[in-house]
Structure formats: C-alpha cells, structure tokens
Tab-separated table of C-alpha atoms in Angstrom:
chain	number	residue	atom	x	y	z
A	215	MET	CA	0.000	0.000	0.000
A	216	LEU	CA	1.285	3.467	-0.914
A	217	VAL	CA	-0.088	6.313	1.233
A	218	ALA	CA	0.917	9.953	0.847
A	219	SER	CA	-0.609	13.232	1.972
A	220	THR	CA	1.064	15.456	-0.642
A	221	GLY	CA	2.624	15.163	-4.068
A	222	GLN	CA	6.061	15.516	-2.483
A	223	ASN	CA	5.387	12.657	-0.078
A	224	LEU	CA	4.081	10.472	-2.890
A	225	ALA	CA	7.143	11.217	-5.014
A	226	SER	CA	9.473	10.430	-2.103
A	227	LEU	CA	7.753	7.084	-1.516
A	228	ALA	CA	7.949	6.241	-5.232
A	229	VAL	CA	11.680	7.052	-5.314
A	230	GLU	CA	12.219	4.841	-2.240
A	231	LYS	CA	10.485	2.009	-4.154
A	232	ASN	CA	12.889	2.545	-7.101
A	233	PHE	CA	10.367	4.122	-9.463
A	234	GLU	CA	11.701	6.698	-11.908
A	235	VAL	CA	10.027	9.965	-10.910
A	236	LEU	CA	9.802	13.193	-12.923
A	237	LEU	CA	8.251	16.036	-10.952
A	238	LEU	CA	6.814	19.060	-12.704
A	239	TRP	CA	6.363	22.127	-10.526
A	240	MET	CA	5.561	25.787	-11.077
A	241	PHE	CA	6.123	27.549	-7.764
A	242	ASN	CA	9.217	28.744	-5.887
A	243	SER	CA	9.814	25.676	-3.714
A	244	VAL	CA	12.041	23.102	-5.407
A	245	PRO	CA	11.041	19.415	-5.099
A	246	VAL	CA	13.162	17.410	-2.673
A	247	CYS	CA	13.503	14.189	-4.668
A	248	GLY	CA	13.334	12.725	-8.141
A	249	ASN	CA	14.126	14.537	-11.356
A	250	PHE	CA	12.302	17.805	-11.696
A	251	VAL	CA	11.426	20.455	-14.246
A	252	LYS	CA	9.858	23.851	-13.620
A	253	PHE	CA	6.631	23.657	-15.558
A	254	ASP	CA	3.255	25.396	-16.000
A	255	VAL	CA	0.579	22.692	-15.828
A	256	SER	CA	-2.039	25.188	-17.018
A	257	ASN	CA	-0.336	25.448	-20.446
A	258	LYS	CA	-1.966	22.709	-22.539
A	259	GLU	CA	0.655	22.915	-25.310
A	260	LEU	CA	3.543	22.398	-22.855
A	261	VAL	CA	1.737	19.506	-21.194
A	262	ASN	CA	1.051	17.773	-24.513
A	263	GLU	CA	4.652	18.239	-25.667
A	264	ALA	CA	6.002	16.906	-22.359
A	265	PHE	CA	3.799	13.799	-22.608
A	266	ARG	CA	4.915	13.169	-26.184
A	267	ARG	CA	8.572	13.538	-25.171
A	268	VAL	CA	8.567	11.643	-21.860
A	269	LYS	CA	5.858	9.028	-22.613
A	270	PRO	CA	5.021	8.409	-18.933
A	271	ASP	CA	3.476	5.138	-17.779
A	272	VAL	CA	1.538	6.872	-15.002
A	273	VAL	CA	0.625	10.508	-14.362
A	274	ILE	CA	-0.494	11.715	-10.947
A	275	HIS	CA	-1.802	15.268	-10.953
A	276	ALA	CA	-1.263	16.551	-7.406
A	277	ALA	CA	-1.165	20.280	-8.197
A	278	SER	CA	-3.611	22.419	-6.294
A	279	LEU	CA	-4.406	25.969	-5.305
A	280	THR	CA	-5.253	26.722	-1.706
A	281	ASP	CA	-6.273	30.354	-2.271
A	282	VAL	CA	-10.066	29.933	-2.342
A	283	ASP	CA	-10.749	33.512	-3.443
A	284	LYS	CA	-8.334	33.220	-6.367
A	285	CYS	CA	-9.916	29.901	-7.366
A	286	GLU	CA	-13.353	31.504	-7.416
A	287	LEU	CA	-12.135	34.447	-9.480
A	288	GLN	CA	-10.142	32.407	-11.981
C-alpha cells in the first residue's frame, strides 16, 4: 500500500520504491527528490509536448491551489 498526503510525499515514496520519478512544478519551492522540471501545468501545449517527449506510464496530478478567493475568481 502506498499512502501519501502530498505530491512531495508520494514522489518520495515512489523514489524509495525505485520508481523513476519526474516532478513538474511551477512555484518557488524546489522538489526534494526525483528529477524535476519547472513547468506550468495550465499550459496545454507544454503539457502535450512533455507527454509526447517523456511518454510516462503513469501521471499523478497533485497540483492544487489553496487560495479559495483566487480559485473563485479564476
């Protein structure tokens, strides 16, 4: 069983289990494990190109916004 409360925790557990992990992130904090690329998940063209290039077996979308007001406005 794999249990994680955040994307970072999930990635760390996957790395510990010897999975190849590529993290895509768009904010200032840098991921603590795996290979990572600064990336805007809201840009459909970039996402499609990344999927064509990397050809992942599994994608876990753990990005979120915690600013409720911004979510409602955008």
